[in-house]
CSV table of C-alpha atoms in Angstrom, one decimal:
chain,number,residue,atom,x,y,z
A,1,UNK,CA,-5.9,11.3,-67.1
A,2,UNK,CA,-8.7,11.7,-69.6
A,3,UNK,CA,-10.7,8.9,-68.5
A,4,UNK,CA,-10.1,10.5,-65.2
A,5,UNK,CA,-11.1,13.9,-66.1
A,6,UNK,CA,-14.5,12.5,-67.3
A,7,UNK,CA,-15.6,11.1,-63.6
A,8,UNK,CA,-16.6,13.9,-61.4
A,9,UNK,CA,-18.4,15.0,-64.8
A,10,UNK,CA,-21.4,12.6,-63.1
A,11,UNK,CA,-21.4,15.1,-60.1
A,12,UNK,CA,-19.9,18.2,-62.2
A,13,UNK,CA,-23.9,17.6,-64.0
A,14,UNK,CA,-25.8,16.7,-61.5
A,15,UNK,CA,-24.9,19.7,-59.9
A,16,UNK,CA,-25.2,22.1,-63.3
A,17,UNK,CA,-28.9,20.9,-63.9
A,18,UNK,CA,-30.0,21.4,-60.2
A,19,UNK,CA,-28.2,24.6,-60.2
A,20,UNK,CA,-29.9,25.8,-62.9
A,21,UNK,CA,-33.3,25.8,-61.7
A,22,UNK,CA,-32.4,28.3,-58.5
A,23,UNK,CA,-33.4,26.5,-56.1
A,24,UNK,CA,-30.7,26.4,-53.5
A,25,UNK,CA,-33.0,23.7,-51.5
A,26,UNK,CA,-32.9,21.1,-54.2
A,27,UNK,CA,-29.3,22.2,-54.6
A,28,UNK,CA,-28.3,21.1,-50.8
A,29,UNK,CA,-30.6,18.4,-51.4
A,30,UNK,CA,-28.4,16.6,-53.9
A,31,UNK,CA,-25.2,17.5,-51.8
A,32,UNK,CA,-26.8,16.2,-49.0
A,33,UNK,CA,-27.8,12.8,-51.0
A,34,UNK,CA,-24.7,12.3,-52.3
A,35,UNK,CA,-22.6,12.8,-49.3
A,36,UNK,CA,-24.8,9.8,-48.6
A,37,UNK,CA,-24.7,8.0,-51.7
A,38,UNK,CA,-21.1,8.5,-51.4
A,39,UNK,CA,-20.3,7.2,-47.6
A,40,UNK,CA,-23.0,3.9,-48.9
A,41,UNK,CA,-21.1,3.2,-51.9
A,42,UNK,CA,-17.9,4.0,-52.1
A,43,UNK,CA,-17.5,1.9,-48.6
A,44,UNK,CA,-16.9,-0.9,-51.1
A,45,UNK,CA,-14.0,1.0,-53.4
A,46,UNK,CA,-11.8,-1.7,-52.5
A,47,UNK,CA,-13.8,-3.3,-55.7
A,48,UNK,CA,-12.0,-0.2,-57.8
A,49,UNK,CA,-8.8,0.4,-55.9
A,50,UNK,CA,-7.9,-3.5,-54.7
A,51,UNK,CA,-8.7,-4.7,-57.7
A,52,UNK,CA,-6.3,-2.4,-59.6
A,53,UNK,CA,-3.6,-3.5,-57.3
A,54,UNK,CA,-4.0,-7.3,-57.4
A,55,UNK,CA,-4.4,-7.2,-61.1
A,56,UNK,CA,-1.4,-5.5,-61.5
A,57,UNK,CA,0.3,-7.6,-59.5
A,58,UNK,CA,-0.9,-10.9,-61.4
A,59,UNK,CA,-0.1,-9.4,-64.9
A,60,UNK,CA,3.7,-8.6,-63.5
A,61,UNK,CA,3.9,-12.2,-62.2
A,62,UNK,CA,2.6,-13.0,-66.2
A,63,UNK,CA,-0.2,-15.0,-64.9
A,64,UNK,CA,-2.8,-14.8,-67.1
A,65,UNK,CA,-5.7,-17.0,-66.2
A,66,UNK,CA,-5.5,-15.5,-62.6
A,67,UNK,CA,-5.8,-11.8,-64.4
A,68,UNK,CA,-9.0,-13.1,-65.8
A,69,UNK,CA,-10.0,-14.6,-62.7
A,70,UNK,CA,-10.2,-11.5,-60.8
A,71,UNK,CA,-11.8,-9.7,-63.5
A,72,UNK,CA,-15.1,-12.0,-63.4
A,73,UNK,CA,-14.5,-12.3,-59.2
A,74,UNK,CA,-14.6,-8.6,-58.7
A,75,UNK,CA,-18.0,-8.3,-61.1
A,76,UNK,CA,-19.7,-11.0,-59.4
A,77,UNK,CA,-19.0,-9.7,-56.1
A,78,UNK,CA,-19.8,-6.2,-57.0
A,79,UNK,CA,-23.3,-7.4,-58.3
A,80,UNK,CA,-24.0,-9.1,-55.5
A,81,UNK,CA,-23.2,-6.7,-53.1
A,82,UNK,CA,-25.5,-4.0,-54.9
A,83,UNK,CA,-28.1,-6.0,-54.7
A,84,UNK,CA,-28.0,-6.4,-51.0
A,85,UNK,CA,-27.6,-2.9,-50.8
A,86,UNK,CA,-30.6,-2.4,-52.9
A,87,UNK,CA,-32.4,-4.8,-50.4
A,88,UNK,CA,-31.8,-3.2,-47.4
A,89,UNK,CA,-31.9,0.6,-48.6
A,90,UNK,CA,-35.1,0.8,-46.2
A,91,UNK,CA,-32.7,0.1,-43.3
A,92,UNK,CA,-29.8,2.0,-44.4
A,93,UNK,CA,-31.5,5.8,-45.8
A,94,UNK,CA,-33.3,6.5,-42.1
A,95,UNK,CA,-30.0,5.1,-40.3
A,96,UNK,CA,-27.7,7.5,-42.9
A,97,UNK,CA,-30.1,11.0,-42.2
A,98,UNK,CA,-30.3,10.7,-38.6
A,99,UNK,CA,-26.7,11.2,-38.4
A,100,UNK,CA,-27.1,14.4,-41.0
A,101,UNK,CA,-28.4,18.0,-40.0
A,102,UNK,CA,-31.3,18.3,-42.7
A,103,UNK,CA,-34.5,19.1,-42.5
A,104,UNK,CA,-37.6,19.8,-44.0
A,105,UNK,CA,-37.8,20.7,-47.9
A,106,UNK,CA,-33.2,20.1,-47.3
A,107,UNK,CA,-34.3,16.4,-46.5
A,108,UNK,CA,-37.1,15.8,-48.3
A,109,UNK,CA,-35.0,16.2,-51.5
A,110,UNK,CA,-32.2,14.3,-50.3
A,111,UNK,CA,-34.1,11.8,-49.7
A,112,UNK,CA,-35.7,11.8,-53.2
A,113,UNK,CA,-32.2,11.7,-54.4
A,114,UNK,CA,-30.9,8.8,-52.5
A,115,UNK,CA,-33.9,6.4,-53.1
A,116,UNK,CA,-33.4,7.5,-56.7
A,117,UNK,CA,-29.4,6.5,-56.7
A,118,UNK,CA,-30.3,2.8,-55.5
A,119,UNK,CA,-31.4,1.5,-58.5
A,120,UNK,CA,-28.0,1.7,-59.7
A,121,UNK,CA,-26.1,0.0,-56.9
A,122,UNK,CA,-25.6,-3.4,-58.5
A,123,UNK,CA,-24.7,-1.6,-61.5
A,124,UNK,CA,-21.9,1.1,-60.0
A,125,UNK,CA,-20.3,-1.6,-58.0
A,126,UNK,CA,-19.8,-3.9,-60.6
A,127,UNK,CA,-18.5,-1.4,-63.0
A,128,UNK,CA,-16.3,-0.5,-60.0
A,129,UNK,CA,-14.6,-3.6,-60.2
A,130,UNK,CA,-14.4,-3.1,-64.1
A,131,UNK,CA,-12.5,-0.4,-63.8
A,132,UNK,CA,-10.2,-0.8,-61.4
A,133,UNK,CA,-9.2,-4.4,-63.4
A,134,UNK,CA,-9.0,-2.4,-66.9
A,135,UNK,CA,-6.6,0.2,-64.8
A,136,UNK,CA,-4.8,-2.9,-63.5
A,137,UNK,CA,-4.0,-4.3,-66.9
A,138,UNK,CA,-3.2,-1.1,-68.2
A,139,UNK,CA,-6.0,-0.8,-70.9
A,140,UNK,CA,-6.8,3.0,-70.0
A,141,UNK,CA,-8.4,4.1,-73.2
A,142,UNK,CA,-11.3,1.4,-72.4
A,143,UNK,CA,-11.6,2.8,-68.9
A,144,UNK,CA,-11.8,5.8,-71.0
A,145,UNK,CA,-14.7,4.8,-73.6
A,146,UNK,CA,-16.3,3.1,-70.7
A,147,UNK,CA,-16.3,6.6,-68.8
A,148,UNK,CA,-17.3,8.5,-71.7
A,149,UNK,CA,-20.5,6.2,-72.4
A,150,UNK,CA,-21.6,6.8,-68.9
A,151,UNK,CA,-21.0,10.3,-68.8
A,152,UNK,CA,-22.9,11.1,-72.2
A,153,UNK,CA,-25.9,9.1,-70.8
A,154,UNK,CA,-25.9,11.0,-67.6
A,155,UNK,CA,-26.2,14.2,-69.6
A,156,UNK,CA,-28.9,13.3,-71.7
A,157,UNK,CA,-30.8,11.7,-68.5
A,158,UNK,CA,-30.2,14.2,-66.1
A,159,UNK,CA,-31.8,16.8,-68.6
A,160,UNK,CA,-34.5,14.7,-69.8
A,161,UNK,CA,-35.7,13.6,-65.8
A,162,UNK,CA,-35.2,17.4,-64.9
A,163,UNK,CA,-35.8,19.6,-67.0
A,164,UNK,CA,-38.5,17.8,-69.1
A,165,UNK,CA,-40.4,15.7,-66.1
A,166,UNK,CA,-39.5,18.3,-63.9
A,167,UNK,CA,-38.8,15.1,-61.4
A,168,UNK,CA,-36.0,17.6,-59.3
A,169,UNK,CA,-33.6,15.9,-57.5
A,170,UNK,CA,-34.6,12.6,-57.8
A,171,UNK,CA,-34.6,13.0,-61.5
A,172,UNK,CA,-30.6,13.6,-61.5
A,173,UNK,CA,-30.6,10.4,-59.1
A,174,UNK,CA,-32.5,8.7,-62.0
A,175,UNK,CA,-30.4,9.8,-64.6
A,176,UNK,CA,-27.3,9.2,-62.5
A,177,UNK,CA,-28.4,5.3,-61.7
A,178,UNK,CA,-29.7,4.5,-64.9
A,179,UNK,CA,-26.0,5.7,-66.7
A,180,UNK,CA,-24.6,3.3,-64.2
A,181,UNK,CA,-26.3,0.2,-66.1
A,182,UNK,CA,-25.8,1.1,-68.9
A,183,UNK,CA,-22.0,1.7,-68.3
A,184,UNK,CA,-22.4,-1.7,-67.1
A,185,UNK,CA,-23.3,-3.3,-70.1
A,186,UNK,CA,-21.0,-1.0,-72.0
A,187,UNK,CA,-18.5,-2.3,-69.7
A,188,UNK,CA,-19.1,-6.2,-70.0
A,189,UNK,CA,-19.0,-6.0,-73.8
A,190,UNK,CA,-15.5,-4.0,-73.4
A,191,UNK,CA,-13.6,-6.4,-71.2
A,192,UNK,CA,-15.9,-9.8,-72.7
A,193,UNK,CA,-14.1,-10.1,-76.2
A,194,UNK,CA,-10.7,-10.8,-74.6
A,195,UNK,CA,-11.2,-13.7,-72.1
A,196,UNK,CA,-10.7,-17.1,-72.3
A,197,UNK,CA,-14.1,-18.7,-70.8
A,198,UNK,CA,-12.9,-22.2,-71.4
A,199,UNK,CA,-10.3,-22.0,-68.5
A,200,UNK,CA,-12.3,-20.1,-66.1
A,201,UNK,CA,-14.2,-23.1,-63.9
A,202,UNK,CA,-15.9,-21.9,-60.8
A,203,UNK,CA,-12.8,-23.6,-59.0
A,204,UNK,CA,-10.7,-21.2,-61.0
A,205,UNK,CA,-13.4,-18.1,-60.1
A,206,UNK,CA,-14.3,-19.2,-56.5
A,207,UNK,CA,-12.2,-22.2,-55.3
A,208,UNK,CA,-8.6,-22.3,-53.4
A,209,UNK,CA,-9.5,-19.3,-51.3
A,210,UNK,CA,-9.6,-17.4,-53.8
A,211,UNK,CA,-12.7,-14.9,-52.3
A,212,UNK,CA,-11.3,-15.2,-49.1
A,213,UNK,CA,-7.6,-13.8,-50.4
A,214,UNK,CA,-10.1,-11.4,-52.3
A,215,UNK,CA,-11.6,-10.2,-49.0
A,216,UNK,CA,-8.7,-10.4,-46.8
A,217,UNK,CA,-6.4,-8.3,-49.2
A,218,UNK,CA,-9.3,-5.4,-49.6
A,219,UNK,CA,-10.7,-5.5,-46.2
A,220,UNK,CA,-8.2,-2.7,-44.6
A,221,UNK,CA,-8.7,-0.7,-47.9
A,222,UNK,CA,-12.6,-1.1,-46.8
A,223,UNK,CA,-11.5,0.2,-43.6
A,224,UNK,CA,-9.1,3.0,-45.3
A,225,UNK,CA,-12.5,4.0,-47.3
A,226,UNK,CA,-14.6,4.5,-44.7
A,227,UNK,CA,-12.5,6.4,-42.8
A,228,UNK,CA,-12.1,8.6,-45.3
A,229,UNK,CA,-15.7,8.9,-46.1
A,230,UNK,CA,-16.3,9.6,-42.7
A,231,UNK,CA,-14.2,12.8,-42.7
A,232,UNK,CA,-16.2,14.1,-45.9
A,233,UNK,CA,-19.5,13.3,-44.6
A,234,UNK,CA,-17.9,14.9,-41.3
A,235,UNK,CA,-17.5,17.9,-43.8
A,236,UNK,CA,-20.7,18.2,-45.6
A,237,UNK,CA,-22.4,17.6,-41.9
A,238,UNK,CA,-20.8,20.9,-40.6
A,239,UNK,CA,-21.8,22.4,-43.2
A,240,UNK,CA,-25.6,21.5,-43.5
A,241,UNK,CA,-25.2,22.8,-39.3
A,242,UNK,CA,-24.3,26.8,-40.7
A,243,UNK,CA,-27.6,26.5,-42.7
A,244,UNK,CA,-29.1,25.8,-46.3
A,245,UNK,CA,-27.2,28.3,-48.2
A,246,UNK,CA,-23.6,27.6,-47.0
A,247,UNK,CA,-24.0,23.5,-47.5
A,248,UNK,CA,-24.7,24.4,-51.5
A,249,UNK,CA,-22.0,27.2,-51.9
A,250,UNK,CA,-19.4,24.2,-50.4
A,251,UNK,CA,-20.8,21.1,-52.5
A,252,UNK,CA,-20.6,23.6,-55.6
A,253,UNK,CA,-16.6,24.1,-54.7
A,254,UNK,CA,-16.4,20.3,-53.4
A,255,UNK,CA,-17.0,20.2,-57.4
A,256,UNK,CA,-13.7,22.1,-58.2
A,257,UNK,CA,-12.1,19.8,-55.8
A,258,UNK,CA,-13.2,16.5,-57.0
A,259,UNK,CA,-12.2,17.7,-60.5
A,260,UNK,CA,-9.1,17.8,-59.4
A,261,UNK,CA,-8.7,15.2,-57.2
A,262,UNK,CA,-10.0,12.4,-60.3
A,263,UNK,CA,-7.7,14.1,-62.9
A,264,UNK,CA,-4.8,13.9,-60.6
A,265,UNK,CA,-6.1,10.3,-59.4
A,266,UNK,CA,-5.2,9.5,-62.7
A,267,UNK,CA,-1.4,9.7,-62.2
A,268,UNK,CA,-2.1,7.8,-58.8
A,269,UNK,CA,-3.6,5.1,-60.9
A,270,UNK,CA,-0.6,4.9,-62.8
A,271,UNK,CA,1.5,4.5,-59.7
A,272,UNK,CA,-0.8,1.8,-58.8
A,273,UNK,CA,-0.6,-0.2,-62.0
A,274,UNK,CA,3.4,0.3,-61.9
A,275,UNK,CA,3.8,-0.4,-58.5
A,276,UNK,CA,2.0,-3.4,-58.6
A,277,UNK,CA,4.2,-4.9,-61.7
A,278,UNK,CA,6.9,-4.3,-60.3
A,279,UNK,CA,6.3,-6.0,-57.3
A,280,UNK,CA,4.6,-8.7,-58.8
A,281,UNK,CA,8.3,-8.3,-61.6
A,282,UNK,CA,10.2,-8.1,-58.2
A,283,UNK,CA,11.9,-4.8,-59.9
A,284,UNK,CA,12.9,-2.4,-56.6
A,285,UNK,CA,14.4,-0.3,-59.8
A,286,UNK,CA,10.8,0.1,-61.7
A,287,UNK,CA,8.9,0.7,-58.7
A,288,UNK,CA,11.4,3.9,-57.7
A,289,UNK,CA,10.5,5.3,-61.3
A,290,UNK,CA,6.9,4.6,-60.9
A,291,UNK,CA,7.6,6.8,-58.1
A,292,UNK,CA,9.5,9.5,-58.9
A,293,UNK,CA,8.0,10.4,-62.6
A,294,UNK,CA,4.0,10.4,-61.2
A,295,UNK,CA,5.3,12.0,-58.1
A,296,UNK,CA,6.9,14.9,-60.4
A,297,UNK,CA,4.1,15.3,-62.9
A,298,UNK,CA,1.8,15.2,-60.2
A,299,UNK,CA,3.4,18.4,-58.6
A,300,UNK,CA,3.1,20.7,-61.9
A,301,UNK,CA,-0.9,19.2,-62.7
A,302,UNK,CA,-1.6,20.2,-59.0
A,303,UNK,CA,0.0,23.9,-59.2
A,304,UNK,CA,-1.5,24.2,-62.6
A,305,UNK,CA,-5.2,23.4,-60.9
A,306,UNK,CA,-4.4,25.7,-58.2
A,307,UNK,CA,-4.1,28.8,-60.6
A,308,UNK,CA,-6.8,27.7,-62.7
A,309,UNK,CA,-9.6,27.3,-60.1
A,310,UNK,CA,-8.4,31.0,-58.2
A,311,UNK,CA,-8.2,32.7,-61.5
A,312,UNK,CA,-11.1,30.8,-63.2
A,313,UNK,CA,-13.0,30.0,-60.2
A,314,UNK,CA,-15.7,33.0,-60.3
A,315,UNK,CA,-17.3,32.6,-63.8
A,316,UNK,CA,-17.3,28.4,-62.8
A,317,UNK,CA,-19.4,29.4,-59.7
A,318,UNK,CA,-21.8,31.4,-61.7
A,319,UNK,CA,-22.2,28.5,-64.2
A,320,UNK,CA,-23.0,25.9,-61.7
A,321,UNK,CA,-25.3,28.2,-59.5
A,322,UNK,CA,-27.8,30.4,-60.3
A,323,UNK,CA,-28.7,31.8,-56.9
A,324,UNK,CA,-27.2,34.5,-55.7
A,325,UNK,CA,-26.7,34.0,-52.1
A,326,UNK,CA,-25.1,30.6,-53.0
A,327,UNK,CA,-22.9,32.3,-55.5
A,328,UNK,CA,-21.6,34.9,-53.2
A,329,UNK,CA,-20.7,32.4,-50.3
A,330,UNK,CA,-18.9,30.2,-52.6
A,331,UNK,CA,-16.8,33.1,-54.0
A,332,UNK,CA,-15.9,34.1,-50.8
A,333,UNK,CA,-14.5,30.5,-49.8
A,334,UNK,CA,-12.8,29.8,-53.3
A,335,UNK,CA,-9.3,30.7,-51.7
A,336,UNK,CA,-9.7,27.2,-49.7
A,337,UNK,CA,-11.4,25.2,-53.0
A,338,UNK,CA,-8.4,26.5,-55.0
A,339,UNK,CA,-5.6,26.0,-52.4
A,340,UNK,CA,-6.6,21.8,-52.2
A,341,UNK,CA,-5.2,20.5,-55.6
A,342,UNK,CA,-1.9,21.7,-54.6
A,343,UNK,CA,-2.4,20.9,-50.9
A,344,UNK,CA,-3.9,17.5,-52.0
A,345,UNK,CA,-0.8,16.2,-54.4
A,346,UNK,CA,0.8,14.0,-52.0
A,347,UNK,CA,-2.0,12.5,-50.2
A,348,UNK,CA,-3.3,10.9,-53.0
A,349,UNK,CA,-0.2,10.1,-55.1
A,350,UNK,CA,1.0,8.3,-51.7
A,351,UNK,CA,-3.0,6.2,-51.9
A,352,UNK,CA,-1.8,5.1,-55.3
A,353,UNK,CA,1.9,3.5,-54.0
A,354,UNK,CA,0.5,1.7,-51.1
A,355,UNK,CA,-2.8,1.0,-53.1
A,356,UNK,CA,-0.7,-0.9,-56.0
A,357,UNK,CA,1.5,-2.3,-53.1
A,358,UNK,CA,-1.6,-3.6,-51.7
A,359,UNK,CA,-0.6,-2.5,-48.4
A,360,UNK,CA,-4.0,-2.1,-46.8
A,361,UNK,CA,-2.8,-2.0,-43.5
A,362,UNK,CA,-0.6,1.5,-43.7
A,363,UNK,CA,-3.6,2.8,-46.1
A,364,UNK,CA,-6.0,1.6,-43.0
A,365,UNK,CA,-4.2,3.5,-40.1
A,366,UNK,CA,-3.1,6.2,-41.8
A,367,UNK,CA,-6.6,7.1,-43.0
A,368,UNK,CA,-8.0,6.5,-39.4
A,369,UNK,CA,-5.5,8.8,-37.7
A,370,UNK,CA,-5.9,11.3,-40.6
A,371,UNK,CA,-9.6,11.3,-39.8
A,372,UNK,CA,-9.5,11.7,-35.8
A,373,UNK,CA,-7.2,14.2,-36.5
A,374,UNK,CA,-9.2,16.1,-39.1
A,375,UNK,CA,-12.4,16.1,-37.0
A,376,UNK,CA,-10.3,17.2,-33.9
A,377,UNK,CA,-9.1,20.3,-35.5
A,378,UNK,CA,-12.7,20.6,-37.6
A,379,UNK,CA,-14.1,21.1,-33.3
A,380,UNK,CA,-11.0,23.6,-32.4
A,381,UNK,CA,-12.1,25.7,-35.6
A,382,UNK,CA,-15.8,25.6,-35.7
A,383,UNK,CA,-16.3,29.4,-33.8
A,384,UNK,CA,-14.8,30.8,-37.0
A,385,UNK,CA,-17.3,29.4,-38.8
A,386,UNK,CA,-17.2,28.7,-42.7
A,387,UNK,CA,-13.3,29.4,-42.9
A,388,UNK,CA,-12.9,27.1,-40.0
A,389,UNK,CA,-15.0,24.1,-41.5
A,390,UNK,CA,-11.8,24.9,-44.9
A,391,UNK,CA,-8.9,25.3,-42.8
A,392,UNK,CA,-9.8,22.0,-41.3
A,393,UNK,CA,-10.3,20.3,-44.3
A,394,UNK,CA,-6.8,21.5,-46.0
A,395,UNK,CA,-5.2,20.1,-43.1
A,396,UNK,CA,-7.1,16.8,-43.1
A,397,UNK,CA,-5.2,16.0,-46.5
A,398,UNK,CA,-1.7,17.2,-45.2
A,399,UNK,CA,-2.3,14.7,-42.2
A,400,UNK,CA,-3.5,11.8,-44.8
A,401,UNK,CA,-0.2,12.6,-46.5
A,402,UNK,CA,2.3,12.9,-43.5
A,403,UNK,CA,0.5,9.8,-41.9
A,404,UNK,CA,1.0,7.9,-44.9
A,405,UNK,CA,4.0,9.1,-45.8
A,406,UNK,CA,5.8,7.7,-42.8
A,407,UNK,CA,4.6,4.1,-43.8
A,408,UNK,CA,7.0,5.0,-47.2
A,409,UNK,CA,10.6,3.8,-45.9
A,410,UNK,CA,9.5,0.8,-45.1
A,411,UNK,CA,7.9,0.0,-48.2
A,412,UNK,CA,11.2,0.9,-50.1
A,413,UNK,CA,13.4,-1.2,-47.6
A,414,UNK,CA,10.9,-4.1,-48.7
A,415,UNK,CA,11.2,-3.9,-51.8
A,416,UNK,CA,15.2,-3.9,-51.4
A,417,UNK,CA,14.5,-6.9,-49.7
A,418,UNK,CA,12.8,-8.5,-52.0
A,419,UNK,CA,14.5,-7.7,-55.6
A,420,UNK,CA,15.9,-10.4,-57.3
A,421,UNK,CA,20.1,-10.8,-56.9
């Protein structure tokens, strides 16, 4: 939960040192970058979130050399495909605004920002796959040092590109992308000491199928991901449509949510790592623990966020904006910011289960119907404006969760099926 509460920090400070200068443009900018930073990158999460659940999985099983496998699979893979992404970022920026409602000074920042965040795409995938094999393993106070390193260097970028080059917001995508390599390295030097290189051939790394298991296993979670990323781009669109100051007020309470949502990630991480030994342990007994203890802590750190963000919620505003129209739309909506950790609870507690179950294809269709539904209601509530765009949003989780949760039985009944006599 620490090294969780540490990750939307990267957003949480790009956001502060943008806010600062009062400029709500560059401040929609960013939101508009990294909606598409976001929908680029995190389309290959499968590197965090599959690789936590196969890990797991091969460290219940006690096979070692296969845990070390995946560790140097995922990073390869993740560098590769960053690199591609860096390659083609020509293609994929002009293809990624025409679908946005910018404009002018709006995209012209954005734009700044997204070139900015590229440089670090080799670097953020890779150290995707780092974490999600440290959170497979269970080693979470490296995943916390690793987080920490890249969260001080963001800091100290951010305010160095921006407030001493005056770069704007390509200066916080600087700062961002060049705390991504160095988290890299930071990482690699983490996980390094404790492998055994002599048993780790390319046939070993690459051979047997192992990249095509690799790809098969993640490619509904791939799926799963950009479904979901289309529902928040989806989200940030809408809001970019009611105008400038509207699209800032929501990415500044978008902060409040991703807090949140990481911190209580961090108990669906731990469902994913226990689900996954005790499949790969064949324990029906573990897994209904794994369950039932995450499930109940999950409940009070998702009330507890609720009544922090609508008590706290005002003076948190005011930190991370300075203007005052921003400021006084984002009050106004913090009901709906405050009401989505609570909301939010099972949705992603039920992501962890199936993720450490590596049950791609109930994370796939749930996250498409949850999606088509979301977007459906998003078009019935768009005459009320601002409150509609929320209300369709709190209801997008609750259909992730009840769409999901239906995939549930069966999983259990598996399991049943499965445990050892």
């Amino acid at each position: 939960m620490l090294g969780q509460t540490t990750v939307p920090l990267v957003g949480l400070v790009d956001t502060a040192v943008i806010g600062a200068t009062g400029d709500a443009a560059a401040l929609a900018g960013v939101a508009l970058g990294a909606t598409v930073i976001n929908l680029i990158f995190w389309t290959f999460g499968f590197l965090r979130m599959g690789m936590t659940g196969m890990t797991a999985q091969a460290a219940g099983a006690g096979d070692a050399p296969e845990v070390e496998a995946l560790l140097l699979r995922g990073v390869a893979v993740g560098l590769v495909l960053g690199v591609v992404l860096f390659a083609l970022q020509l293609l994929l920026i002009p293809l990624a605004f025409a679908a946005l409602s910018g404009g002018g000074a709006l995209d012209d920042a954005a734009r700044a920002f997204v070139g900015a965040r590229f440089i670090g795409a080799p670097a953020g995938l890779a150290v995707f796959a780092i974490n999600g094999w440290l959170f497979g393993v269970g080693r979470t106070r490296a995943a916390l040092a690793l987080q920490i390193v890249m969260n001080v260097a963001n800091i100290a970028l951010d305010l160095m590109f921006v407030w001493h080059f005056d770069l704007g917001a390509r200066g916080v995508g600087l700062g961002t992308s060049c705390a991504e390599w160095i988290a890299l390295a930071t990482g690699l030097l983490i996980v390094g000491r404790g492998i055994d290189w002599r048993r780790l051939g390319s046939a070993a790394l690459f051979g047997g199928g192992a990249l095509k298991r690799l790809f098969a296993v993640n490619a509904d979670i791939m799926i799963r991901t950009i479904a979901l990323l289309l529902l928040f781009v989806w989200f940030t669109n809408a809001g970019a449509r009611l105008g400038t100051v509207p699209l800032a007020a929501n990415h500044v309470l978008m902060q409040f949510v991703s807090v949140a949502a990481f911190v209580l990630d961090g108990f669906a991480f731990t469902a994913e790592s226990r689900v996954g030994h005790a499949i790969g342990a064949r324990s029906e007994a573990q897994m209904r623990r794994a369950i039932r203890l995450t499930g109940e802590f999950s409940l009070l750190a998702g009330l507890g966020f609720a009544l922090l963000f609508f008590l706290a919620g005002g003076p948190l505003i005011d930190l991370l904006a300075a203007n005052a129209d921003v400021r006084t739309q984002a009050r106004a909506l913090l009901p709906f910011a405050a009401a989505i950790p609570l909301i939010g609870v099972p949705a992603w507690l039920l992501d962890g289960i199936f993720i450490g179950a590596t049950r791609g294809r109930a994370l796939r269709n749930a996250a498409i119907v949850a999606t088509a539904l979301y977007i459906v209601t998003d078009l019935l509530l768009r005459p009320f404006g601002s409150i509609g765009l929320w209300w369709a949003m709190l209801l997008g989780y609750a259909y992730r969760a009840g769409a999901l949760g239906l995939y549930l039985p069966a999983l259990l009944r598996g399991m049943k099926t499965a445990a050892p006599e």
